[in-house]
């Protein structure tokens, strides 16, 4: 018998079976990447078995691939947890935007949310507003914000935040270097000194700061001034509804805040609604306006205490050459105030919106006001509750052709003269028409119907003809039968409180018009009464429509259970 060595010399080595030869050819044809999965299955430690001289390099690649797959699997599991969490709250999943407002979040929910942030590396917006139960435990969230350093917008409105929450937030802001929008509105705990926790913590990328109704004091105004001074890129500052903000003007407070605005050259929007502005605070504010060349929106509305002192501010308004919107509604403006404003208006060449509504004296200066405004670019000029007279109503008609919104509500002079306004409209221009409590007549509604038929209101989205109980059934019927309102989204036909009337005569016209109102989303008809059969008809027509129907409870309760629309009992304000 031949020795093993002899067999090796003669045969060139051990003989291989046909199966060995086939497997060898297969191995040579497979690439390294093709063999990796096999290695993972053959080895528990995922290092693989070297084939055809791959050696240690392949082992290292196998380890790296395994780790990557493990990380990917963990991310998938984490994203699944995020989806389950959002589904529990009735919210949609979005890896970039997380909206959790009005979710009744608890401290436990907040803690769970914090642990999920690590699975949202692309998150840019986080909104946890209107969750009052998370106040006092915000640190559970802020301690994990480093997981989402790319956040650009953070909204925590009406969460009952206290001083500790604000401090915790301030300490975490360093982890959000890209933050552009911070909204802490409707948190009374932000005022009273807590704002100090944000001083020095906000950085130049911040573009918007909203602190509405935070009970800010004069001392907070001083701190806020320091914050604003460091934010050279700030574009929007809203501190509305803080009536104590402007106290102690002479000893700092609002004067420090007003002075800091000179460092915010990029500021485009400044809102000081209902801040208790006085003549002195207007003078302090005026000194900084010349340093705000980019300002486009200035809201000073609902500051009745500035009455008689607007001339302290108007000389400085001339420097705002890019100002587009000026809001002075409900400021008790005097004839002297209005005269000073009219004198500076020619300098405001970019003006497109001027709100003087709810200023009774404004009705007497409409003629010179319209003459001073750049009419061809005006889009909004609401004059509701302004004591319009025949002359001022006629003068307003000159501006109507260019306006997107016409609001002359609470003006008795309109009744019987609506044609003067409607005939001045240009086709497909106006978007909103407000005629509430104008003592409109049946003829007024008929003329409105004629304008609709001509196509002049084809772009109209909002129509308010509420509180006009003197209109007869023929007027309402003609309006609905006219057509030409294909863009209408919101219509209000409500009657005054403590009144009621039957709509049986014009309801058929309304029902017939509904198919020609494809954009309709809200129909308010408070205090109009319906019979049971009429309610069934209305329910049938609205069953497949997502229309919010605001009707008195007694008129809709019997059909609400089978209706596909939402019924509310919402009272309109009395005059």
Coordinates of C-alpha atoms in Angstrom, one line a residue, residues 44-547:
X44 CA -21.9 34.1 16.9
X45 CA -19.4 37.0 17.4
X46 CA -20.1 38.2 13.8
X47 CA -16.4 38.1 12.9
X48 CA -17.0 35.7 10.0
X49 CA -14.8 32.9 8.7
X50 CA -11.9 34.0 6.4
X51 CA -12.3 32.7 2.9
X52 CA -9.8 32.8 0.1
X53 CA -7.2 34.8 2.0
X54 CA -9.5 37.7 3.3
X55 CA -7.7 37.7 6.6
X56 CA -8.1 40.1 9.5
X57 CA -9.4 43.0 7.3
X58 CA -12.7 41.3 6.8
X59 CA -13.1 40.6 10.5
X60 CA -12.8 44.4 11.2
X61 CA -15.4 45.1 8.5
X62 CA -17.7 42.6 9.9
X63 CA -17.5 44.1 13.3
X64 CA -18.2 47.6 11.9
X65 CA -21.2 46.4 9.9
X66 CA -22.6 44.6 12.9
X67 CA -22.4 47.7 15.1
X68 CA -24.0 49.8 12.4
X69 CA -26.9 47.4 12.0
X70 CA -27.4 47.3 15.7
X71 CA -27.6 51.1 15.9
X72 CA -30.0 51.1 13.0
X73 CA -32.2 48.6 14.7
X74 CA -32.2 50.6 17.9
X75 CA -33.2 53.7 16.0
X76 CA -36.1 51.8 14.4
X77 CA -37.3 50.7 17.8
X78 CA -36.9 54.2 19.1
X79 CA -38.9 55.7 16.2
X80 CA -41.6 53.1 16.9
X81 CA -41.8 54.3 20.5
X82 CA -42.2 57.9 19.2
X83 CA -45.0 56.9 16.9
X84 CA -46.8 55.1 19.7
X85 CA -46.4 58.1 22.0
X86 CA -47.8 60.5 19.4
X87 CA -50.6 58.1 18.4
X88 CA -51.7 57.9 22.1
X89 CA -52.0 61.7 22.0
X90 CA -53.8 61.8 18.7
X91 CA -51.0 63.6 16.9
X92 CA -49.3 62.9 13.6
X93 CA -45.7 61.8 13.4
X94 CA -43.1 64.1 11.9
X95 CA -39.4 63.7 12.4
X96 CA -38.8 67.5 12.0
X97 CA -41.8 69.0 13.7
X98 CA -43.4 67.9 17.0
X99 CA -46.7 69.5 17.8
X100 CA -48.1 68.6 21.3
X101 CA -50.3 71.6 22.0
X102 CA -53.6 71.1 23.8
X103 CA -52.7 67.5 24.7
X104 CA -53.2 67.7 28.5
X105 CA -49.7 66.6 29.0
X106 CA -48.8 65.5 32.5
X107 CA -45.4 65.4 34.3
X108 CA -45.2 61.7 33.4
X109 CA -45.9 62.5 29.7
X110 CA -43.2 65.1 29.8
X111 CA -40.6 62.7 31.2
X112 CA -41.5 60.1 28.5
X113 CA -41.2 62.8 25.8
X114 CA -37.8 63.7 27.2
X115 CA -36.5 60.1 26.8
X116 CA -37.8 60.0 23.2
X117 CA -35.8 63.1 22.1
X118 CA -32.8 61.0 21.4
X119 CA -34.7 59.3 18.5
X120 CA -35.5 62.7 16.9
X121 CA -32.1 64.0 15.8
X122 CA -33.7 66.0 12.9
X123 CA -36.2 67.8 15.1
X124 CA -36.5 71.5 14.3
X125 CA -39.8 72.6 15.9
X126 CA -41.2 71.6 19.3
X127 CA -44.5 73.0 20.5
X128 CA -45.8 71.9 23.9
X129 CA -48.1 74.9 24.3
X130 CA -51.4 74.9 26.3
X131 CA -50.5 72.1 28.6
X132 CA -50.9 73.6 32.0
X133 CA -50.1 70.5 34.0
X134 CA -46.4 70.6 33.0
X135 CA -45.7 73.8 34.9
X136 CA -43.2 73.3 37.6
X137 CA -41.5 70.2 36.1
X138 CA -40.0 71.6 32.9
X139 CA -36.6 70.5 34.0
X140 CA -37.6 67.0 33.0
X141 CA -37.6 68.2 29.4
X142 CA -34.8 70.7 29.4
X143 CA -32.3 68.3 30.8
X144 CA -32.6 66.3 27.6
X145 CA -32.6 69.1 25.1
X146 CA -29.0 68.4 24.2
X147 CA -30.4 65.5 22.2
X148 CA -32.1 67.8 19.8
X149 CA -29.6 70.6 19.3
X150 CA -31.0 71.5 15.9
X151 CA -34.2 72.9 17.2
X152 CA -35.1 76.3 15.6
X153 CA -38.5 76.9 17.2
X154 CA -39.6 76.3 20.8
X155 CA -43.1 77.1 21.9
X156 CA -44.2 76.7 25.5
X157 CA -47.3 79.0 25.7
X158 CA -49.7 78.8 28.6
X159 CA -47.9 76.0 30.5
X160 CA -48.0 77.7 33.9
X161 CA -44.3 78.0 33.9
X162 CA -42.7 79.3 37.1
X163 CA -39.4 80.9 38.0
X164 CA -37.7 77.5 38.3
X165 CA -38.9 76.5 34.9
X166 CA -37.6 79.6 33.3
X167 CA -34.2 79.1 35.1
X168 CA -34.0 75.5 33.9
X169 CA -34.9 76.7 30.4
X170 CA -32.2 79.3 30.5
X171 CA -29.6 76.8 31.5
X172 CA -30.5 74.5 28.6
X173 CA -30.5 77.2 25.9
X174 CA -26.8 76.7 25.4
X175 CA -27.6 73.4 23.9
X176 CA -29.8 75.0 21.2
X177 CA -27.3 77.2 19.2
X178 CA -29.7 77.3 16.2
X179 CA -32.8 78.5 18.1
X180 CA -34.6 81.2 16.1
X181 CA -38.1 81.4 17.6
X182 CA -38.9 81.3 21.4
X183 CA -42.5 81.7 22.5
X184 CA -43.3 81.8 26.3
X185 CA -46.5 83.7 26.0
X186 CA -49.4 83.4 28.5
X187 CA -47.2 82.3 31.3
X188 CA -47.7 84.6 34.2
X189 CA -44.7 83.1 36.1
X190 CA -42.3 84.5 33.5
X191 CA -42.8 88.0 35.0
X192 CA -42.0 89.1 38.5
X193 CA -38.3 88.6 38.1
X194 CA -38.1 85.2 36.5
X195 CA -37.1 86.7 33.2
X196 CA -33.7 87.2 34.8
X197 CA -33.1 83.5 34.1
X198 CA -32.9 84.2 30.4
X199 CA -30.5 87.1 30.6
X200 CA -27.3 86.3 28.8
X201 CA -28.6 82.9 27.7
X202 CA -30.2 83.9 24.4
X203 CA -27.9 84.2 21.4
X204 CA -27.9 86.2 18.2
X205 CA -29.4 83.5 16.0
X206 CA -32.7 84.2 17.8
X207 CA -35.1 86.0 15.4
X208 CA -38.4 85.9 17.3
X209 CA -39.2 86.5 20.9
X210 CA -42.8 86.3 22.1
X211 CA -43.7 87.2 25.7
X212 CA -47.4 88.0 25.4
X213 CA -49.4 88.2 28.7
X214 CA -46.5 87.2 30.9
X215 CA -47.2 89.7 33.7
X216 CA -44.0 91.5 33.0
X217 CA -43.2 94.4 35.3
X218 CA -41.1 97.6 34.9
X219 CA -38.2 95.6 36.5
X220 CA -38.7 92.9 33.9
X221 CA -38.6 95.6 31.2
X222 CA -35.1 96.5 32.3
X223 CA -34.0 92.9 32.1
X224 CA -35.7 92.5 28.7
X225 CA -33.8 95.5 27.5
X226 CA -30.5 93.7 28.3
X227 CA -31.8 90.6 26.5
X228 CA -32.7 92.6 23.4
X229 CA -29.4 94.5 23.3
X230 CA -27.6 91.2 22.8
X231 CA -29.8 90.0 20.0
X232 CA -28.6 91.9 17.0
X233 CA -30.6 89.6 14.6
X234 CA -33.9 90.0 16.4
X235 CA -36.8 90.5 13.8
X236 CA -39.9 90.0 15.9
X237 CA -40.6 91.2 19.5
X238 CA -44.1 90.8 20.9
X239 CA -44.6 91.9 24.5
X240 CA -48.4 92.6 24.2
X241 CA -50.8 92.4 27.0
X242 CA -48.3 93.4 29.8
X243 CA -50.0 96.5 31.2
X244 CA -47.4 96.9 34.0
X245 CA -44.5 97.0 31.5
X246 CA -44.6 100.7 31.0
X247 CA -44.7 101.8 34.7
X248 CA -41.8 103.9 36.1
X249 CA -40.7 105.2 32.7
X250 CA -38.5 107.9 34.2
X251 CA -36.6 105.5 36.5
X252 CA -35.7 102.8 34.0
X253 CA -38.2 100.1 33.1
X254 CA -39.8 100.8 29.8
X255 CA -37.2 103.5 29.0
X256 CA -34.5 100.9 29.2
X257 CA -36.4 98.6 26.9
X258 CA -37.1 101.3 24.4
X259 CA -33.4 102.3 24.5
X260 CA -32.3 98.8 23.8
X261 CA -34.3 98.7 20.6
X262 CA -31.6 100.9 19.0
X263 CA -29.4 97.8 19.0
X264 CA -32.0 95.7 17.1
X265 CA -31.5 97.2 13.7
X266 CA -33.0 94.1 12.1
X267 CA -36.3 94.4 13.9
X268 CA -39.2 94.1 11.5
X269 CA -42.2 93.6 13.9
X270 CA -42.8 95.3 17.2
X271 CA -46.0 94.6 19.1
X272 CA -46.9 96.6 22.2
X273 CA -50.7 96.0 22.3
X274 CA -52.3 96.7 25.6
X275 CA -49.1 97.6 27.4
X276 CA -50.5 100.7 29.1
X277 CA -48.5 103.1 26.9
X278 CA -48.6 106.7 28.0
X279 CA -47.4 110.0 26.6
X280 CA -44.0 109.5 28.3
X281 CA -43.6 106.0 27.1
X282 CA -44.4 107.1 23.5
X283 CA -41.7 109.7 23.8
X284 CA -39.2 107.1 25.1
X285 CA -40.2 104.8 22.2
X286 CA -39.9 107.5 19.6
X287 CA -36.3 108.1 20.3
X288 CA -35.4 104.5 19.1
X289 CA -37.6 104.4 16.0
X290 CA -35.0 106.2 13.9
X291 CA -32.7 103.3 14.6
X292 CA -35.2 100.7 13.2
X293 CA -35.0 101.1 9.4
X294 CA -36.3 97.6 8.8
X295 CA -39.5 98.0 10.9
X296 CA -42.5 96.9 8.9
X297 CA -45.2 96.3 11.5
X298 CA -45.9 98.4 14.5
X299 CA -48.8 97.5 16.8
X300 CA -49.7 100.1 19.5
X301 CA -53.4 99.1 19.7
X302 CA -55.6 98.9 22.9
X303 CA -53.5 101.6 24.7
X304 CA -56.2 104.0 25.7
X305 CA -53.8 105.9 28.0
X306 CA -51.9 107.3 25.0
X307 CA -54.9 109.4 24.1
X308 CA -53.9 113.0 23.4
X309 CA -50.2 112.2 23.2
X310 CA -49.7 110.6 19.8
X311 CA -47.9 113.8 18.6
X312 CA -45.0 112.7 20.8
X313 CA -44.5 109.7 18.5
X314 CA -45.6 110.8 15.0
X315 CA -42.5 113.0 14.2
X316 CA -40.4 109.8 14.7
X317 CA -42.7 107.7 12.5
X318 CA -41.4 109.6 9.4
X319 CA -38.1 107.6 9.8
X320 CA -39.9 104.3 9.3
X321 CA -39.8 104.4 5.5
X322 CA -40.5 100.7 5.2
X323 CA -43.5 100.6 7.6
X324 CA -46.3 98.6 6.0
X325 CA -48.7 98.1 8.9
X326 CA -49.7 100.5 11.8
X327 CA -52.3 99.4 14.3
X328 CA -53.9 102.0 16.5
X329 CA -57.4 100.5 17.1
X330 CA -59.1 101.2 20.4
X331 CA -56.7 103.9 21.5
X332 CA -59.2 106.7 22.1
X333 CA -57.5 108.9 19.6
X334 CA -58.4 112.5 19.8
X335 CA -58.8 114.9 16.8
X336 CA -55.4 116.2 17.7
X337 CA -53.9 112.7 17.6
X338 CA -55.5 112.0 14.2
X339 CA -54.4 115.3 12.8
X340 CA -50.8 114.6 13.8
X341 CA -51.1 111.1 12.2
X342 CA -52.4 112.4 8.9
X343 CA -49.5 114.9 8.7
X344 CA -46.9 112.1 8.8
X345 CA -48.8 109.6 6.6
X346 CA -47.3 111.0 3.3
X347 CA -43.9 110.0 4.6
X348 CA -45.0 106.4 5.0
X349 CA -44.8 105.5 1.4
X350 CA -44.8 101.7 2.0
X351 CA -48.0 101.7 4.0
X352 CA -50.6 99.0 3.1
X353 CA -52.5 98.5 6.4
X354 CA -53.8 101.2 8.8
X355 CA -56.2 100.2 11.6
X356 CA -58.1 103.0 13.3
X357 CA -61.1 101.0 14.2
X358 CA -62.9 101.6 17.5
X359 CA -61.8 105.2 17.6
X360 CA -65.0 107.3 17.6
X361 CA -63.3 110.5 16.4
X362 CA -61.8 108.8 13.3
X363 CA -65.1 109.1 11.5
X364 CA -64.7 112.8 11.3
X365 CA -61.3 112.7 9.5
X366 CA -61.9 110.1 6.8
X367 CA -61.8 112.6 4.0
X368 CA -58.3 114.1 4.7
X369 CA -57.1 110.6 5.8
X370 CA -58.0 109.0 2.4
X371 CA -56.4 112.0 0.6
X372 CA -53.1 111.3 2.5
X373 CA -53.0 107.6 2.1
X374 CA -51.2 105.8 -0.9
X375 CA -54.6 104.4 -2.0
X376 CA -53.3 102.2 -4.8
X377 CA -51.3 100.0 -2.4
X378 CA -53.7 100.0 0.6
X379 CA -55.0 96.6 1.4
X380 CA -56.7 97.1 4.8
X381 CA -58.4 100.2 6.3
X382 CA -60.9 99.0 8.9
X383 CA -63.2 101.8 10.1
X384 CA -65.7 99.8 12.2
X385 CA -67.0 101.6 15.3
X386 CA -65.6 104.9 14.1
X387 CA -68.7 107.0 14.1
X388 CA -68.9 107.4 10.3
X389 CA -71.1 110.1 8.9
X390 CA -72.5 110.6 5.4
X391 CA -69.5 112.6 4.3
X392 CA -66.9 110.2 5.7
X393 CA -68.8 107.2 4.2
X394 CA -68.7 108.8 0.8
X395 CA -65.0 109.5 1.1
X396 CA -64.3 105.9 2.1
X397 CA -65.7 104.8 -1.2
X398 CA -62.6 106.2 -2.9
X399 CA -60.4 103.7 -1.1
X400 CA -62.7 100.7 -1.5
X401 CA -61.5 99.7 -5.1
X402 CA -58.1 98.8 -3.8
X403 CA -58.9 97.2 -0.4
X404 CA -58.7 93.5 0.3
X405 CA -60.7 93.9 3.5
X406 CA -63.7 96.3 4.0
X407 CA -65.0 96.7 7.5
X408 CA -67.6 99.3 8.3
X409 CA -69.4 97.3 11.0
X410 CA -71.3 99.1 13.7
X411 CA -71.9 102.1 11.4
X412 CA -75.6 103.0 11.2
X413 CA -74.9 105.3 8.2
X414 CA -74.4 102.3 6.0
X415 CA -78.0 101.2 6.1
X416 CA -79.8 102.2 3.0
X417 CA -76.6 103.4 1.4
X418 CA -74.7 100.1 0.9
X419 CA -74.9 100.6 -2.9
X420 CA -72.4 103.5 -2.7
X421 CA -69.8 101.1 -1.3
X422 CA -70.6 98.1 -3.4
X423 CA -70.6 100.0 -6.7
X424 CA -67.0 101.0 -6.0
X425 CA -65.8 97.4 -5.8
X426 CA -63.4 96.0 -8.4
X427 CA -64.0 92.5 -9.6
X428 CA -62.1 89.7 -7.8
X429 CA -60.3 92.0 -5.4
X430 CA -62.0 92.0 -2.0
X431 CA -61.5 89.1 0.3
X432 CA -63.4 90.2 3.4
X433 CA -66.6 92.2 3.8
X434 CA -67.8 93.1 7.3
X435 CA -71.2 94.7 7.6
X436 CA -72.3 93.7 11.1
X437 CA -74.9 95.9 12.9
X438 CA -75.2 98.4 10.0
X439 CA -79.0 98.5 9.9
X440 CA -79.0 97.1 6.5
X441 CA -82.3 97.0 4.6
X442 CA -83.9 94.5 2.2
X443 CA -82.8 96.7 -0.7
X444 CA -79.2 96.7 0.5
X445 CA -79.2 92.8 0.4
X446 CA -80.8 92.9 -3.0
X447 CA -78.0 95.2 -4.3
X448 CA -75.4 92.9 -2.7
X449 CA -77.0 90.0 -4.6
X450 CA -76.7 92.0 -7.8
X451 CA -73.0 92.6 -7.2
X452 CA -72.6 88.9 -6.6
X453 CA -74.2 88.0 -9.9
X454 CA -71.9 90.4 -11.7
X455 CA -68.9 88.4 -10.4
X456 CA -67.4 91.3 -8.3
X457 CA -67.3 89.1 -5.2
X458 CA -66.0 85.9 -6.8
X459 CA -62.9 86.1 -4.5
X460 CA -64.8 86.9 -1.3
X461 CA -63.8 84.5 1.5
X462 CA -65.5 86.2 4.6
X463 CA -69.0 87.8 4.7
X464 CA -70.3 89.2 7.9
X465 CA -73.9 90.5 7.7
X466 CA -74.8 89.7 11.3
X467 CA -77.0 91.8 13.6
X468 CA -79.1 93.1 10.7
X469 CA -82.6 92.0 11.8
X470 CA -84.3 94.7 9.7
X471 CA -83.6 92.8 6.5
X472 CA -86.7 91.1 5.1
X473 CA -87.0 87.5 4.0
X474 CA -86.8 88.6 0.3
X475 CA -83.4 90.1 1.0
X476 CA -81.9 86.9 2.4
X477 CA -83.4 84.8 -0.3
X478 CA -82.0 87.0 -3.1
X479 CA -78.5 86.9 -1.6
X480 CA -78.4 83.1 -1.5
X481 CA -80.0 82.7 -5.0
X482 CA -77.5 85.1 -6.6
X483 CA -74.5 82.8 -6.8
X484 CA -71.1 84.2 -7.5
X485 CA -69.6 83.3 -4.1
X486 CA -67.6 80.2 -5.0
X487 CA -64.7 81.2 -2.8
X488 CA -66.8 82.0 0.3
X489 CA -65.5 80.2 3.4
X490 CA -67.1 82.0 6.3
X491 CA -70.5 83.6 6.5
X492 CA -72.3 85.1 9.6
X493 CA -76.0 85.7 9.5
X494 CA -76.6 85.8 13.3
X495 CA -79.2 88.0 14.9
X496 CA -78.7 90.1 18.0
X497 CA -78.8 88.5 21.4
X498 CA -82.3 88.4 23.0
X499 CA -83.9 88.4 19.6
X500 CA -85.1 85.6 17.3
X501 CA -86.8 85.1 13.9
X502 CA -87.9 82.2 11.7
X503 CA -85.7 81.4 8.6
X504 CA -88.3 79.2 7.0
X505 CA -88.9 81.6 4.2
X506 CA -85.3 81.8 3.0
X507 CA -84.0 78.4 4.1
X508 CA -84.8 76.8 0.8
X509 CA -82.7 79.4 -1.0
X510 CA -79.8 78.6 1.4
X511 CA -80.1 74.9 0.9
X512 CA -80.2 75.3 -2.9
X513 CA -77.1 77.5 -2.7
X514 CA -74.9 75.1 -0.7
X515 CA -73.7 73.1 -3.7
X516 CA -72.5 76.4 -5.2
X517 CA -70.5 77.1 -2.1
X518 CA -67.8 74.5 -2.3
X519 CA -65.3 76.4 0.0
X520 CA -67.7 77.0 2.8
X521 CA -66.3 75.9 6.2
X522 CA -68.4 78.0 8.7
X523 CA -72.0 79.1 8.8
X524 CA -73.2 81.2 11.8
X525 CA -76.9 81.7 12.2
X526 CA -77.4 82.3 15.8
X527 CA -81.0 82.9 17.0
X528 CA -82.7 82.0 13.7
X529 CA -85.3 79.3 14.4
X530 CA -86.0 76.1 12.5
X531 CA -88.8 73.6 12.5
X532 CA -88.1 69.9 13.0
X533 CA -88.5 69.1 9.3
X534 CA -86.3 72.0 8.3
X535 CA -83.6 70.8 10.7
X536 CA -83.7 67.4 9.0
X537 CA -83.3 69.1 5.6
X538 CA -80.4 71.1 6.7
X539 CA -78.8 68.0 8.3
X540 CA -79.2 66.1 5.0
X541 CA -77.5 68.9 3.0
X542 CA -74.6 69.2 5.4
X543 CA -74.1 65.5 6.1
X544 CA -71.2 65.2 3.6
X545 CA -69.8 68.7 4.2
X546 CA -67.2 69.7 6.8
X547 CA -69.1 72.8 7.8

